[in-house]
Coordinates of C-alpha atoms in Angstrom, one line a residue:
S1 CA -6.5 -19.6 -10.6
H2 CA -4.6 -16.4 -11.4
L3 CA -2.5 -18.4 -13.8
I4 CA -5.5 -19.4 -15.9
H5 CA -5.7 -17.1 -19.0
N6 CA -7.8 -19.4 -21.3
S7 CA -11.5 -18.2 -21.2
D8 CA -12.7 -21.6 -22.2
I9 CA -11.2 -23.1 -19.0
T10 CA -12.7 -20.2 -16.9
D11 CA -16.1 -20.8 -18.5
A12 CA -15.9 -24.5 -17.8
I13 CA -15.0 -23.9 -14.1
V14 CA -18.0 -21.4 -13.8
Q15 CA -20.3 -24.1 -15.2
I16 CA -19.0 -26.7 -12.7
V17 CA -19.4 -24.3 -9.8
E18 CA -22.9 -23.2 -10.7
N19 CA -24.1 -26.8 -11.3
A20 CA -22.1 -28.5 -8.6
P21 CA -23.9 -31.3 -6.5
A22 CA -24.1 -30.7 -2.8
N23 CA -21.3 -33.2 -2.0
L24 CA -18.7 -31.5 -4.3
Q25 CA -16.2 -29.2 -2.7
L26 CA -13.8 -27.1 -4.8
I27 CA -10.8 -25.2 -3.5
F28 CA -9.4 -22.2 -5.4
V29 CA -6.1 -20.7 -4.6
S30 CA -5.4 -17.4 -6.3
R31 CA -3.6 -14.1 -5.9
E32 CA -6.6 -12.5 -7.6
I33 CA -10.4 -12.6 -7.0
P34 CA -11.6 -15.6 -9.1
Q35 CA -13.9 -14.7 -12.0
L36 CA -16.9 -16.5 -10.5
S37 CA -20.3 -15.4 -9.5
L38 CA -19.2 -14.8 -5.9
G39 CA -22.1 -12.5 -5.0
R40 CA -24.6 -15.2 -5.8
L41 CA -22.6 -17.9 -4.0
R42 CA -22.3 -15.7 -0.9
V43 CA -26.1 -15.2 -0.8
L44 CA -26.6 -18.9 -1.1
N45 CA -24.0 -19.5 1.6
R46 CA -22.0 -21.8 -0.7
V47 CA -18.6 -20.2 -0.4
V48 CA -16.0 -19.8 2.3
E49 CA -13.5 -17.0 1.6
I50 CA -10.0 -16.9 3.2
G51 CA -8.5 -13.6 2.2
G52 CA -5.5 -11.4 3.1
D53 CA -7.0 -10.3 6.4
E54 CA -7.5 -13.9 7.6
L55 CA -4.0 -14.9 6.5
R56 CA -2.3 -12.0 8.2
F57 CA -0.2 -12.8 11.3
R58 CA -1.3 -11.1 14.5
G59 CA -0.1 -10.8 18.1
L60 CA 0.8 -14.2 19.4
E61 CA 0.9 -15.7 15.9
T62 CA 3.8 -13.3 15.0
G63 CA 5.6 -14.1 18.2
N64 CA 5.2 -17.9 17.7
F65 CA 6.4 -17.7 14.1
L66 CA 9.5 -15.8 15.0
F67 CA 10.2 -18.1 18.0
L68 CA 9.9 -21.2 15.9
A69 CA 12.3 -19.6 13.4
G70 CA 14.9 -19.5 16.1
H71 CA 14.5 -15.8 17.2
T72 CA 14.0 -16.5 20.9
E73 CA 15.8 -13.4 22.0
L74 CA 13.4 -10.9 20.5
S75 CA 11.5 -8.6 23.0
T76 CA 7.7 -8.1 22.9
D77 CA 8.3 -4.6 21.5
Q78 CA 10.6 -5.8 18.7
I79 CA 8.0 -8.5 17.7
H80 CA 5.3 -5.8 17.7
T81 CA 7.5 -3.5 15.5
L82 CA 8.1 -6.3 12.9
E83 CA 4.4 -7.1 12.8
K84 CA 3.6 -3.4 12.4
H85 CA 6.2 -3.0 9.6
T86 CA 5.2 -6.1 7.7
E87 CA 1.5 -5.7 8.6
G88 CA 1.5 -9.4 9.3
W89 CA 2.4 -10.3 5.7
A90 CA 3.8 -13.8 5.9
A91 CA 6.5 -13.3 3.2
G92 CA 7.6 -10.1 4.8
L93 CA 8.0 -11.8 8.2
Q94 CA 9.9 -14.6 6.5
L95 CA 12.3 -12.2 4.8
A96 CA 12.8 -10.3 8.1
S97 CA 13.4 -13.6 9.9
I98 CA 16.1 -14.7 7.4
S99 CA 17.7 -11.2 7.5
L100 CA 17.9 -11.4 11.3
L101 CA 20.0 -14.6 11.3
N102 CA 23.5 -14.1 12.7
R103 CA 23.0 -10.3 13.1
E104 CA 24.5 -8.5 16.0
D105 CA 22.6 -5.2 15.4
I106 CA 19.1 -6.7 15.8
A107 CA 17.5 -3.6 17.4
K108 CA 18.9 -1.3 14.7
F109 CA 17.8 -3.7 11.9
I110 CA 14.2 -4.0 13.2
A111 CA 13.9 -0.2 13.6
A112 CA 15.0 0.4 10.0
F113 CA 13.3 -2.6 8.3
S114 CA 11.2 -1.3 5.4
G115 CA 10.4 -1.9 1.7
S116 CA 13.7 -0.4 0.7
Y117 CA 15.7 -3.0 2.6
R118 CA 17.6 -5.2 0.1
D119 CA 15.9 -8.6 0.6
V120 CA 12.4 -7.1 0.7
A121 CA 13.1 -4.8 -2.3
E122 CA 14.5 -7.7 -4.4
F123 CA 11.5 -9.9 -3.6
L124 CA 9.0 -7.2 -4.5
T125 CA 10.9 -6.4 -7.7
E126 CA 11.2 -10.0 -8.9
D127 CA 7.9 -11.4 -7.7
V128 CA 5.6 -8.5 -8.0
F129 CA 6.7 -5.3 -9.8
R130 CA 8.3 -6.9 -12.9
R131 CA 5.3 -9.1 -13.5
Q132 CA 3.1 -6.0 -14.1
D133 CA 2.5 -4.4 -17.5
D134 CA 4.0 -1.0 -18.3
E135 CA 0.7 0.9 -17.5
T136 CA 0.4 -0.7 -14.1
R137 CA 4.0 -0.1 -13.2
E138 CA 3.8 3.5 -14.1
F139 CA 0.6 3.9 -12.1
L140 CA 2.1 2.2 -9.0
L141 CA 5.2 4.4 -9.1
Q142 CA 3.3 7.7 -9.6
T143 CA 0.8 7.0 -6.9
S144 CA 3.3 5.6 -4.4
I145 CA 3.9 9.1 -3.0
L146 CA 0.4 9.1 -1.5
D147 CA -0.3 7.9 2.0
R148 CA -3.9 7.5 0.9
L149 CA -5.4 7.5 -2.5
C150 CA -8.7 7.8 -4.3
P151 CA -9.6 7.8 -8.0
S152 CA -9.9 11.5 -8.5
L153 CA -6.7 12.2 -6.6
C154 CA -4.9 9.6 -8.7
N155 CA -6.2 11.1 -11.9
A156 CA -5.0 14.5 -10.8
I157 CA -1.4 13.5 -10.1
T158 CA -1.0 11.0 -13.0
G159 CA -2.9 12.9 -15.7
R160 CA -5.0 9.9 -16.6
N161 CA -8.8 9.4 -16.5
N162 CA -9.0 5.7 -15.6
S163 CA -7.8 5.5 -12.1
R164 CA -11.0 4.0 -10.8
H165 CA -10.4 1.1 -13.2
M166 CA -6.7 0.9 -12.2
L167 CA -7.6 0.7 -8.4
D168 CA -10.3 -1.8 -9.0
N169 CA -7.9 -3.9 -10.9
L170 CA -5.2 -3.7 -8.3
E171 CA -7.7 -4.6 -5.5
S172 CA -9.1 -7.5 -7.4
R173 CA -5.5 -8.9 -7.9
S174 CA -4.7 -8.4 -4.2
L175 CA -1.7 -6.2 -5.2
F176 CA -0.8 -4.8 -1.8
L177 CA -3.8 -2.4 -1.9
F178 CA -6.1 -2.0 1.1
S179 CA -9.5 -0.3 1.2
L180 CA -9.9 2.3 3.9
D181 CA -13.7 2.6 3.8
D182 CA -16.9 0.6 3.0
D183 CA -17.5 2.7 -0.1
R184 CA -14.1 1.7 -1.6
E185 CA -13.3 5.2 -2.3
W186 CA -10.1 5.6 -0.3
Y187 CA -7.2 3.1 -0.4
R188 CA -3.6 2.8 0.8
Y189 CA -0.7 0.5 -0.2
H190 CA 1.0 -2.0 2.1
N191 CA 3.7 -0.2 4.1
L192 CA 6.5 -2.3 2.7
F193 CA 5.3 -2.1 -0.8
S194 CA 4.9 1.7 -0.6
D195 CA 8.4 2.0 0.8
F196 CA 9.8 -0.1 -2.0
L197 CA 7.9 1.9 -4.7
R198 CA 9.1 5.2 -3.4
K199 CA 12.7 4.0 -3.3
Y200 CA 12.4 2.7 -6.8
L201 CA 10.8 6.0 -8.0
N202 CA 13.5 8.1 -6.5
T203 CA 16.2 5.9 -8.0
E204 CA 14.8 5.4 -11.5
I205 CA 13.0 8.8 -12.1
P206 CA 14.8 11.4 -10.0
N207 CA 12.8 14.6 -9.3
L208 CA 9.5 13.2 -10.5
A209 CA 8.4 12.8 -6.9
N210 CA 8.6 16.5 -6.3
E211 CA 6.3 17.2 -9.2
L212 CA 3.8 14.5 -8.1
H213 CA 3.8 15.9 -4.5
V214 CA 3.0 19.4 -5.8
R215 CA 0.1 18.0 -7.9
A216 CA -1.2 16.1 -4.9
S217 CA -0.9 19.3 -2.8
E218 CA -3.1 21.2 -5.2
W219 CA -5.7 18.5 -5.2
F220 CA -5.9 18.2 -1.4
A221 CA -6.2 22.0 -1.2
S222 CA -9.1 22.0 -3.7
Q223 CA -10.8 19.5 -1.5
N224 CA -10.1 21.5 1.7
F225 CA -7.7 18.9 3.1
I226 CA -5.3 21.7 4.1
D227 CA -3.1 19.5 6.3
E228 CA -2.3 17.1 3.5
A229 CA -1.9 20.0 1.1
I230 CA 0.8 21.5 3.3
Q231 CA 2.5 18.1 3.8
H232 CA 2.7 17.4 0.1
A233 CA 3.9 21.0 -0.7
L234 CA 6.7 20.6 1.8
A235 CA 7.5 17.1 0.4
G236 CA 7.6 18.6 -3.1
K237 CA 9.9 21.4 -1.9
D238 CA 7.4 24.0 -3.1
M239 CA 7.9 26.3 -0.1
E240 CA 5.9 29.2 -1.6
R241 CA 2.9 27.0 -1.9
A242 CA 3.4 25.5 1.5
A243 CA 3.7 29.0 3.1
R244 CA 0.5 30.1 1.3
F245 CA -1.5 27.1 2.6
L246 CA 0.0 27.3 6.0
N247 CA -1.1 30.9 6.3
Q248 CA -4.6 29.8 5.4
A249 CA -4.6 27.1 8.1
C250 CA -2.8 29.1 10.8
D251 CA -5.8 30.3 12.8
D252 CA -7.5 26.8 12.7
L253 CA -4.3 25.1 13.9
F254 CA -3.8 27.7 16.6
Y255 CA -7.3 27.6 18.0
S256 CA -7.5 23.8 17.8
G257 CA -4.4 23.6 20.0
R258 CA -2.1 22.1 17.4
L259 CA 0.7 24.5 18.2
S260 CA 3.5 21.9 17.9
T261 CA 2.3 21.0 14.4
L262 CA 2.2 24.6 13.4
A263 CA 5.7 25.2 14.8
E264 CA 7.1 22.2 13.0
W265 CA 5.8 23.2 9.6
F266 CA 7.0 26.8 10.1
K267 CA 10.5 25.5 10.8
Q268 CA 10.6 23.7 7.5
I269 CA 9.8 26.9 5.5
P270 CA 12.7 29.3 4.9
E271 CA 12.2 32.9 6.2
T272 CA 12.2 34.3 2.7
H273 CA 8.8 32.6 2.1

């Protein structure tokens, strides 16, 4: 139903659904949430929804899929790694399966498999990224540097004021965006999609990522998320900012027993800072 753009057709479908007799069953297949009165249908127990979570491969399903594809030599750990990297996404597993054919460096490939890998990147470029309008593509690229994102954070790093709308739109279209809480405030991108977007950003717009990381660092610091403020400052190569935030967090890190984290961050900051 995501291919239907004529409002008359949509209105007709809504009328059919709302006035359907008890013996009528309709099946909708869509990459987006259909523009129907789903809330009312749920209350009336008249709808069965099969979404991304239900379609995701898990555990034995992943192993069986790869076994039937001819990959009988994979270990349990390797299957688990592929499932983790693809997050059970069927297309991602299929691309991994194809790429594994006739490979001698199976262990190396599985360890490195990500959204920047050629087959995955080409698929995401052709089937997903290029289909988006300019505003959506820009938003995806700019927010790809974030491990988790919320509307106000996205506004801060992109300079826009409609990130709530953008995130709602991406979620309604099932565009590799996952909600992290019941309030739908925090989100993250699918691992493979995020890898692809970051690779694309660094290739097409060099140096922008550093600026975005610095903006993210400032926002996280303003919200007292000092760990993420430090991480983004380091990623943005703003060592003076990273040193300042690390100095603020030093006592908390020390007394909470996170000495290894403290030492690792200190190693990344030149002595001059």
